mmCIF file of C-alpha atoms in Angstrom:
data_model
loop_
_atom_site.group_PDB
_atom_site.id
_atom_site.type_symbol
_atom_site.label_atom_id
_atom_site.label_comp_id
_atom_site.label_asym_id
_atom_site.label_seq_id
_atom_site.Cartn_x
_atom_site.Cartn_y
_atom_site.Cartn_z
ATOM 1 C CA UNK A 653 76.136 132.051 93.364
ATOM 2 C CA UNK A 654 78.823 133.804 95.039
ATOM 3 C CA UNK A 655 77.686 133.626 98.692
ATOM 4 C CA UNK A 656 77.287 130.729 98.080
ATOM 5 C CA UNK A 657 81.187 129.813 97.228
ATOM 6 C CA UNK A 658 82.313 131.362 100.047
ATOM 7 C CA UNK A 659 79.570 130.537 102.612
ATOM 8 C CA UNK A 660 80.688 126.738 101.651
ATOM 9 C CA UNK A 661 84.482 127.210 101.014
ATOM 10 C CA UNK A 662 84.084 128.729 104.631
ATOM 11 C CA UNK A 663 82.636 125.422 105.435
ATOM 12 C CA UNK A 664 85.651 123.819 104.358
ATOM 13 C CA UNK A 665 88.214 124.834 106.511
ATOM 14 C CA UNK A 666 86.998 123.232 109.386
ATOM 15 C CA UNK A 667 86.695 120.017 107.620
ATOM 16 C CA UNK A 668 90.884 120.120 106.406
ATOM 17 C CA UNK A 669 92.145 120.992 109.978
ATOM 18 C CA UNK A 670 90.675 118.055 111.745
ATOM 19 C CA UNK A 671 91.626 115.991 108.688
ATOM 20 C CA UNK A 672 95.425 117.670 109.924
ATOM 21 C CA UNK A 673 94.789 116.703 113.483
ATOM 22 C CA UNK A 674 93.626 113.000 112.542
ATOM 23 C CA UNK A 675 97.087 113.109 110.367
ATOM 24 C CA UNK A 676 98.746 114.685 112.974
ATOM 25 C CA UNK A 677 98.263 111.282 115.544
ATOM 26 C CA UNK A 678 98.699 109.254 112.765
ATOM 27 C CA UNK A 679 102.466 110.131 112.363
ATOM 28 C CA UNK A 680 102.790 111.132 116.257
ATOM 29 C CA UNK A 681 101.118 106.571 116.374
ATOM 30 C CA UNK A 682 102.591 104.970 113.941
ATOM 31 C CA UNK A 683 104.865 101.819 115.170
ATOM 32 C CA UNK A 684 108.364 103.635 116.308
ATOM 33 C CA UNK A 685 107.514 106.397 116.176
ATOM 34 C CA UNK A 686 108.159 108.146 112.128
ATOM 35 C CA UNK A 687 111.816 108.135 113.127
ATOM 36 C CA UNK A 688 111.966 104.875 113.145
ATOM 37 C CA UNK A 689 109.596 104.746 110.000
ATOM 38 C CA UNK A 690 112.117 106.690 107.786
ATOM 39 C CA UNK A 691 114.712 104.827 109.790
ATOM 40 C CA UNK A 692 113.879 101.158 109.641
ATOM 41 C CA UNK A 693 113.648 98.806 112.436
ATOM 42 C CA UNK A 694 117.094 98.587 112.579
ATOM 43 C CA UNK A 695 118.012 101.764 113.411
ATOM 44 C CA UNK A 696 119.797 101.862 116.864
ATOM 45 C CA UNK A 697 118.392 104.112 119.650
ATOM 46 C CA UNK A 698 120.938 107.453 119.108
ATOM 47 C CA UNK A 699 119.942 108.261 115.640
ATOM 48 C CA UNK A 700 116.299 107.681 116.634
ATOM 49 C CA UNK A 701 116.856 110.369 119.094
ATOM 50 C CA UNK A 702 119.231 112.345 116.526
ATOM 51 C CA UNK A 703 115.982 111.989 113.949
ATOM 52 C CA UNK A 704 113.159 112.939 116.459
ATOM 53 C CA UNK A 705 115.474 116.339 117.138
ATOM 54 C CA UNK A 706 116.073 116.928 114.003
ATOM 55 C CA UNK A 707 112.025 117.268 113.199
ATOM 56 C CA UNK A 708 111.196 118.984 116.902
ATOM 57 C CA UNK A 709 109.652 115.563 117.459
ATOM 58 C CA UNK A 710 111.128 115.661 121.169
ATOM 59 C CA UNK A 711 109.063 119.264 121.595
ATOM 60 C CA UNK A 712 105.860 118.999 123.309
ATOM 61 C CA UNK A 713 103.136 117.667 121.587
ATOM 62 C CA UNK A 714 101.151 121.438 120.460
ATOM 63 C CA UNK A 715 104.089 122.604 119.429
ATOM 64 C CA UNK A 716 105.130 120.395 116.719
ATOM 65 C CA UNK A 717 101.026 120.466 115.226
ATOM 66 C CA UNK A 718 102.061 123.896 115.516
ATOM 67 C CA UNK A 719 105.008 122.720 113.292
ATOM 68 C CA UNK A 720 102.528 121.001 111.304
ATOM 69 C CA UNK A 721 99.914 123.113 110.265
ATOM 70 C CA UNK A 722 102.068 126.035 109.399
ATOM 71 C CA UNK A 723 104.464 123.532 106.884
ATOM 72 C CA UNK A 724 101.327 122.364 105.186
ATOM 73 C CA UNK A 725 99.976 125.817 104.560
ATOM 74 C CA UNK A 726 103.477 126.975 103.325
ATOM 75 C CA UNK A 727 104.081 123.393 100.592
ATOM 76 C CA UNK A 728 106.345 122.603 103.042
ATOM 77 C CA UNK A 729 105.596 119.043 102.949
ATOM 78 C CA UNK A 730 109.288 117.725 103.509
ATOM 79 C CA UNK A 731 112.147 115.349 101.486
ATOM 80 C CA UNK A 732 110.888 112.411 100.089
ATOM 81 C CA UNK A 733 113.059 109.441 101.169
ATOM 82 C CA UNK A 734 112.901 107.700 97.723
ATOM 83 C CA UNK A 735 114.273 110.725 96.025
ATOM 84 C CA UNK A 736 115.694 113.154 98.613
ATOM 85 C CA UNK A 737 113.608 116.446 97.368
ATOM 86 C CA UNK A 738 110.811 117.765 98.164
ATOM 87 C CA UNK A 739 107.879 116.125 98.168
ATOM 88 C CA UNK A 740 106.148 119.212 96.276
ATOM 89 C CA UNK A 741 108.786 119.339 93.322
ATOM 90 C CA UNK A 742 108.240 115.420 93.840
ATOM 91 C CA UNK A 743 104.146 115.937 93.845
ATOM 92 C CA UNK A 744 104.264 118.912 90.344
ATOM 93 C CA UNK A 745 106.769 117.147 88.505
ATOM 94 C CA UNK A 746 103.821 114.038 88.656
ATOM 95 C CA UNK A 747 100.366 115.656 89.621
ATOM 96 C CA UNK A 748 99.924 116.124 85.895
ATOM 97 C CA UNK A 749 99.947 112.378 84.692
ATOM 98 C CA UNK A 750 97.249 111.755 87.196
ATOM 99 C CA UNK A 751 95.329 114.737 86.342
ATOM 100 C CA UNK A 752 95.677 114.598 82.172
ATOM 101 C CA UNK A 753 94.745 110.584 82.857
ATOM 102 C CA UNK A 754 92.184 110.752 85.543
ATOM 103 C CA UNK A 755 89.956 113.705 83.251
ATOM 104 C CA UNK A 756 90.422 111.708 80.065
ATOM 105 C CA UNK A 757 89.157 108.747 82.050
ATOM 106 C CA UNK A 758 86.244 111.109 83.334
ATOM 107 C CA UNK A 759 84.995 112.008 79.897
ATOM 108 C CA UNK A 760 84.901 108.655 78.730
ATOM 109 C CA UNK A 761 81.935 107.897 81.146
ATOM 110 C CA UNK A 762 80.493 111.084 81.289
ATOM 111 C CA UNK A 763 80.182 110.888 77.242
ATOM 112 C CA UNK A 764 79.299 107.442 77.739
ATOM 113 C CA UNK A 765 77.795 106.146 80.150
ATOM 114 C CA UNK A 766 74.979 109.375 80.462
ATOM 115 C CA UNK A 767 74.088 109.109 77.153
ATOM 116 C CA UNK A 768 73.733 104.687 77.342
ATOM 117 C CA UNK A 769 72.006 105.253 80.839
ATOM 118 C CA UNK A 770 70.000 107.833 79.507
ATOM 119 C CA UNK A 771 68.363 104.970 75.878
ATOM 120 C CA UNK A 772 68.167 102.779 78.392
ATOM 121 C CA UNK A 773 66.055 103.914 80.503
ATOM 122 C CA UNK A 774 64.184 105.448 77.362
ATOM 123 C CA UNK A 775 64.271 101.359 76.146
ATOM 124 C CA UNK A 776 63.824 99.610 79.477
ATOM 125 C CA UNK A 777 63.130 96.256 78.955
ATOM 126 C CA UNK A 778 65.188 96.117 75.449
ATOM 127 C CA UNK A 779 68.184 94.954 74.338
ATOM 128 C CA UNK A 780 69.649 98.044 75.256
ATOM 129 C CA UNK A 781 68.573 98.037 78.583
ATOM 130 C CA UNK A 782 70.159 94.406 78.775
ATOM 131 C CA UNK A 783 73.265 95.268 77.292
ATOM 132 C CA UNK A 784 73.794 98.470 79.258
ATOM 133 C CA UNK A 785 72.876 96.615 81.966
ATOM 134 C CA UNK A 786 75.076 93.384 82.403
ATOM 135 C CA UNK A 787 77.591 96.030 80.835
ATOM 136 C CA UNK A 788 77.560 97.856 83.813
ATOM 137 C CA UNK A 789 77.036 94.357 86.643
ATOM 138 C CA UNK A 790 80.995 93.504 84.137
ATOM 139 C CA UNK A 791 82.863 96.338 84.690
ATOM 140 C CA UNK A 792 82.157 96.998 88.267
ATOM 141 C CA UNK A 793 82.794 93.152 88.291
ATOM 142 C CA UNK A 794 86.087 93.092 87.070
ATOM 143 C CA UNK A 795 89.523 95.084 88.656
ATOM 144 C CA UNK A 796 90.804 97.855 86.679
ATOM 145 C CA UNK A 797 94.903 95.497 87.080
ATOM 146 C CA UNK A 798 92.408 92.113 85.058
ATOM 147 C CA UNK A 799 91.567 94.806 83.027
ATOM 148 C CA UNK A 800 93.991 96.884 81.846
ATOM 149 C CA UNK A 801 95.880 94.000 81.487
ATOM 150 C CA UNK A 802 94.355 91.817 79.275
ATOM 151 C CA UNK A 803 93.524 95.965 77.472
ATOM 152 C CA UNK A 804 97.056 96.001 76.593
ATOM 153 C CA UNK A 805 98.025 92.214 76.228
ATOM 154 C CA UNK A 806 95.509 92.501 73.908
ATOM 155 C CA UNK A 807 95.464 95.756 71.652
ATOM 156 C CA UNK A 808 99.961 96.718 73.195
ATOM 157 C CA UNK A 809 101.338 94.214 72.242
ATOM 158 C CA UNK A 810 98.696 91.241 70.156
ATOM 159 C CA UNK A 811 97.633 94.256 68.294
ATOM 160 C CA UNK A 812 100.152 96.692 67.909
ATOM 161 C CA UNK A 813 97.351 99.391 67.389
ATOM 162 C CA UNK A 814 97.899 101.495 70.922
ATOM 163 C CA UNK A 815 102.022 101.929 73.286
ATOM 164 C CA UNK A 816 102.013 100.182 76.344
ATOM 165 C CA UNK A 817 103.323 101.897 78.535
ATOM 166 C CA UNK A 818 104.824 105.300 78.877
ATOM 167 C CA UNK A 819 103.128 109.263 77.801
ATOM 168 C CA UNK A 820 104.955 109.239 75.580
ATOM 169 C CA UNK A 821 106.938 107.488 71.965
ATOM 170 C CA UNK A 822 110.482 108.419 73.280
ATOM 171 C CA UNK A 823 111.592 110.614 69.995
ATOM 172 C CA UNK A 824 108.862 112.757 70.407
ATOM 173 C CA UNK A 825 111.080 115.763 70.829
ATOM 174 C CA UNK A 826 108.200 117.299 72.320
ATOM 175 C CA UNK A 827 107.438 120.843 74.116
ATOM 176 C CA UNK A 828 106.812 120.758 77.693
ATOM 177 C CA UNK A 829 104.839 123.938 79.036
ATOM 178 C CA UNK A 830 102.128 122.988 81.000
ATOM 179 C CA UNK A 831 103.216 119.502 82.134
ATOM 180 C CA UNK A 832 99.364 117.748 80.213
ATOM 181 C CA UNK A 833 101.541 116.357 77.060
ATOM 182 C CA UNK A 834 98.214 116.277 75.103
ATOM 183 C CA UNK A 835 97.619 120.405 76.050
ATOM 184 C CA UNK A 836 101.141 120.889 75.915
ATOM 185 C CA UNK A 837 101.326 119.429 71.660
ATOM 186 C CA UNK A 838 97.929 122.246 71.637
ATOM 187 C CA UNK A 839 99.486 125.052 72.909
ATOM 188 C CA UNK A 840 103.419 124.765 70.640
ATOM 189 C CA UNK A 841 101.376 123.626 67.569
ATOM 190 C CA UNK A 842 103.659 119.707 68.042
ATOM 191 C CA UNK A 843 100.228 118.377 67.106
ATOM 192 C CA UNK A 844 102.247 115.242 66.029
ATOM 193 C CA UNK A 845 103.586 115.403 69.625
ATOM 194 C CA UNK A 846 99.667 115.630 70.540
ATOM 195 C CA UNK A 847 98.473 113.240 69.073
ATOM 196 C CA UNK A 848 101.154 111.151 70.125
ATOM 197 C CA UNK A 849 100.316 111.316 73.639
ATOM 198 C CA UNK A 850 95.944 110.203 73.238
ATOM 199 C CA UNK A 851 97.331 107.601 71.715
ATOM 200 C CA UNK A 852 99.519 106.952 75.228
ATOM 201 C CA UNK A 853 95.882 108.081 77.070
ATOM 202 C CA UNK A 854 93.662 105.363 75.264
ATOM 203 C CA UNK A 855 94.068 102.210 77.516
ATOM 204 C CA UNK A 856 94.800 103.366 80.845
ATOM 205 C CA UNK A 857 91.911 105.941 80.355
ATOM 206 C CA UNK A 858 89.549 103.146 78.973
ATOM 207 C CA UNK A 859 91.015 100.416 82.301
ATOM 208 C CA UNK A 860 90.198 103.450 84.600
ATOM 209 C CA UNK A 861 86.791 104.353 83.312
ATOM 210 C CA UNK A 862 85.682 101.095 83.578
ATOM 211 C CA UNK A 863 84.395 101.774 86.718
ATOM 212 C CA UNK A 864 83.213 105.272 87.016
ATOM 213 C CA UNK A 865 81.345 104.515 83.324
ATOM 214 C CA UNK A 866 79.161 101.586 85.548
ATOM 215 C CA UNK A 867 78.428 103.573 87.669
ATOM 216 C CA UNK A 868 77.387 106.230 85.000
ATOM 217 C CA UNK A 869 75.188 103.656 83.018
ATOM 218 C CA UNK A 870 73.640 102.756 86.274
ATOM 219 C CA UNK A 871 73.043 105.846 88.383
ATOM 220 C CA UNK A 872 71.926 107.801 85.416
ATOM 221 C CA UNK A 873 69.127 105.355 84.572
ATOM 222 C CA UNK A 874 67.920 104.415 87.784
ATOM 223 C CA UNK A 875 66.890 108.069 88.308
ATOM 224 C CA UNK A 876 65.837 109.001 85.060
ATOM 225 C CA UNK A 877 63.015 106.256 85.690
ATOM 226 C CA UNK A 878 62.276 107.901 88.402
ATOM 227 C CA UNK A 879 61.667 110.860 86.220
ATOM 228 C CA UNK A 880 60.360 109.558 84.214
ATOM 229 C CA UNK A 881 57.733 107.868 86.555
ATOM 230 C CA UNK A 882 57.204 111.913 88.287
ATOM 231 C CA UNK A 883 53.134 113.425 87.757
ATOM 232 C CA UNK A 884 55.091 116.969 86.332
ATOM 233 C CA UNK A 885 56.165 114.338 83.140
ATOM 234 C CA UNK A 886 52.709 112.989 82.512
ATOM 235 C CA UNK A 887 51.368 116.831 83.260
ATOM 236 C CA UNK A 888 53.839 117.587 80.563
ATOM 237 C CA UNK A 889 52.918 114.913 78.184
ATOM 238 C CA UNK A 890 48.411 116.081 78.609
ATOM 239 C CA UNK A 891 49.640 119.579 77.896
ATOM 240 C CA UNK A 892 51.737 118.931 74.356
ATOM 241 C CA UNK A 893 54.595 119.703 74.913
ATOM 242 C CA UNK A 894 57.212 118.112 72.279
ATOM 243 C CA UNK A 895 59.413 114.926 73.012
ATOM 244 C CA UNK A 896 62.722 117.156 73.454
ATOM 245 C CA UNK A 897 61.588 119.889 75.052
ATOM 246 C CA UNK A 898 60.582 117.339 77.836
ATOM 247 C CA UNK A 899 63.446 115.817 77.974
ATOM 248 C CA UNK A 900 65.421 118.616 77.709
ATOM 249 C CA UNK A 901 63.421 120.153 80.246
ATOM 250 C CA UNK A 902 62.449 118.066 82.779
ATOM 251 C CA UNK A 903 63.883 114.455 82.454
ATOM 252 C CA UNK A 904 67.063 115.086 81.564
ATOM 253 C CA UNK A 905 67.638 118.335 84.056
ATOM 254 C CA UNK A 906 66.251 116.683 86.907
ATOM 255 C CA UNK A 907 67.714 113.071 86.620
ATOM 256 C CA UNK A 908 70.702 115.411 86.460
ATOM 257 C CA UNK A 909 71.253 115.306 89.853
ATOM 258 C CA UNK A 910 71.948 112.544 91.810
ATOM 259 C CA UNK A 911 74.400 112.194 88.225
ATOM 260 C CA UNK A 912 76.230 115.672 89.302
ATOM 261 C CA UNK A 913 77.175 113.570 92.403
ATOM 262 C CA UNK A 914 78.417 110.312 91.615
ATOM 263 C CA UNK A 915 80.575 112.220 89.153
ATOM 264 C CA UNK A 916 81.779 114.752 92.327
ATOM 265 C CA UNK A 917 82.644 111.269 93.990
ATOM 266 C CA UNK A 918 84.195 109.394 91.783
ATOM 267 C CA UNK A 919 86.213 111.117 89.966
ATOM 268 C CA UNK A 920 88.362 112.166 93.425
ATOM 269 C CA UNK A 921 88.346 108.109 93.299
ATOM 270 C CA UNK A 922 90.238 108.014 90.184
ATOM 271 C CA UNK A 923 92.792 110.746 91.441
ATOM 272 C CA UNK A 924 92.703 108.701 94.517
ATOM 273 C CA UNK A 925 92.940 105.149 92.149
ATOM 274 C CA UNK A 926 94.799 105.272 89.322
ATOM 275 C CA UNK A 927 97.386 103.832 92.054
ATOM 276 C CA UNK A 928 97.150 100.144 90.068
ATOM 277 C CA UNK A 929 96.450 101.915 86.505
ATOM 278 C CA UNK A 930 99.333 103.836 86.486
ATOM 279 C CA UNK A 931 101.707 100.524 87.204
ATOM 280 C CA UNK A 932 100.915 98.511 84.882
ATOM 281 C CA UNK A 933 101.253 101.489 82.379
ATOM 282 C CA UNK A 934 104.662 102.742 83.950
ATOM 283 C CA UNK A 935 102.078 106.965 82.994
ATOM 284 C CA UNK A 936 104.440 108.597 85.634
ATOM 285 C CA UNK A 937 101.705 110.049 87.960
ATOM 286 C CA UNK A 938 101.018 109.673 91.632
ATOM 287 C CA UNK A 939 100.114 107.474 91.775
ATOM 288 C CA UNK A 940 102.677 105.074 90.777
ATOM 289 C CA UNK A 941 104.889 107.497 92.829
ATOM 290 C CA UNK A 942 102.760 106.291 95.287
ATOM 291 C CA UNK A 943 103.103 102.648 95.211
ATOM 292 C CA UNK A 944 107.522 102.848 95.635
ATOM 293 C CA UNK A 945 106.444 104.993 99.094
ATOM 294 C CA UNK A 946 104.257 103.003 100.698
ATOM 295 C CA UNK A 947 106.890 100.387 99.519
ATOM 296 C CA UNK A 948 109.473 101.752 100.682
ATOM 297 C CA UNK A 949 107.885 103.450 103.722
ATOM 298 C CA UNK A 950 107.923 106.679 102.317
ATOM 299 C CA UNK A 951 105.984 108.135 104.986
ATOM 300 C CA UNK A 952 106.616 112.381 104.664
ATOM 301 C CA UNK A 953 105.047 111.324 100.402
ATOM 302 C CA UNK A 954 101.775 109.197 101.516
ATOM 303 C CA UNK A 955 101.244 112.322 104.098
ATOM 304 C CA UNK A 956 100.979 114.844 101.046
ATOM 305 C CA UNK A 957 99.506 112.900 99.020
ATOM 306 C CA UNK A 958 96.796 112.276 101.734
ATOM 307 C CA UNK A 959 95.983 115.678 102.277
ATOM 308 C CA UNK A 960 96.727 116.076 98.301
ATOM 309 C CA UNK A 961 93.385 113.578 98.100
ATOM 310 C CA UNK A 962 92.044 114.961 100.643
ATOM 311 C CA UNK A 963 91.616 118.741 99.671
ATOM 312 C CA UNK A 964 90.816 117.826 95.853
ATOM 313 C CA UNK A 965 87.880 115.802 97.582
ATOM 314 C CA UNK A 966 87.023 119.845 98.624
ATOM 315 C CA UNK A 967 87.482 121.592 96.434
ATOM 316 C CA UNK A 968 85.271 118.938 93.651
ATOM 317 C CA UNK A 969 82.281 119.046 96.255
ATOM 318 C CA UNK A 970 81.978 122.536 96.044
ATOM 319 C CA UNK A 971 82.314 121.955 91.998
ATOM 320 C CA UNK A 972 79.255 120.178 93.195
ATOM 321 C CA UNK A 973 76.897 122.121 94.744
ATOM 322 C CA UNK A 974 78.147 124.961 91.694
ATOM 323 C CA UNK A 975 76.556 122.993 89.484
ATOM 324 C CA UNK A 976 73.938 122.339 91.672
ATOM 325 C CA UNK A 977 72.717 125.487 91.786
ATOM 326 C CA UNK A 978 72.671 125.928 87.977
ATOM 327 C CA UNK A 979 70.880 123.418 87.811
ATOM 328 C CA UNK A 980 68.419 123.319 90.248
ATOM 329 C CA UNK A 981 68.199 127.098 91.054
ATOM 330 C CA UNK A 982 66.090 125.996 94.224
ATOM 331 C CA UNK A 983 69.314 124.720 95.868
ATOM 332 C CA UNK A 984 71.029 128.537 96.357
ATOM 333 C CA UNK A 985 68.745 129.231 99.432
ATOM 334 C CA UNK A 986 69.506 126.687 101.122
#
């Protein structure tokens, strides 16, 4: 297992280097260059030249790339044009909110999607199967921002069951330890603050979980149906093995391999796709910050965000490989 992890980590280095090259070339091919992107369309040539000197953009291309790579390695992503604060500090401030929202959404998607897909496959053609397939199709088709507005209007505005915005109520005096509101409430014993954070998480997490839930249901159903048709399942049944043993050892374990892959990819997409959800619910994570960065042409923030998402995908792929090896030990030899 350790050799597998080390080998996968070494394979990630060329991927990140390739991404850094693409990012660097993108920055240098912006209309007017990075200086014009920072100063705006009405910038004078003297102002552009001054910014170029300050950023070292008047140096040879290979020198610029080396400095760019060195800054990324040192987590020096520059300064946000919007706030004037270091990009890394802005990310660490907003990172816990996005992770908390994305992890909650994925837990909902997996906890509901895997059992629903499994039982839909077991009851193929029944009412549960038809409902699961139809519901998953609706979940994929409905835009996230539209679902967010519906849930917010019904459950927050009309019924008043859940809060409509923010991570915690303004009257809650919560102690911040890790930046994760639910976890901080548990660690400090402020369970009212933790519960308040959970109520604020429900609507945005359900919204964000809609598409992953639909994909996981369909993926699990298709995978289970495929495994149920394999010869070793019929052999296990003919040998008189208990249904629980067949279900846990043979059906679920083999059907989970493609589902694990889907979960890994979907988790990365949740982190990068929380922009609309966080904006609707004013959640204060990276997503809403990126939206304002796009509007304000804040390129240092966008570069940091792209690198952050790339590293997240890389680490998630590593976790998927590890999960593969745990589910199917034959993977470890490859």
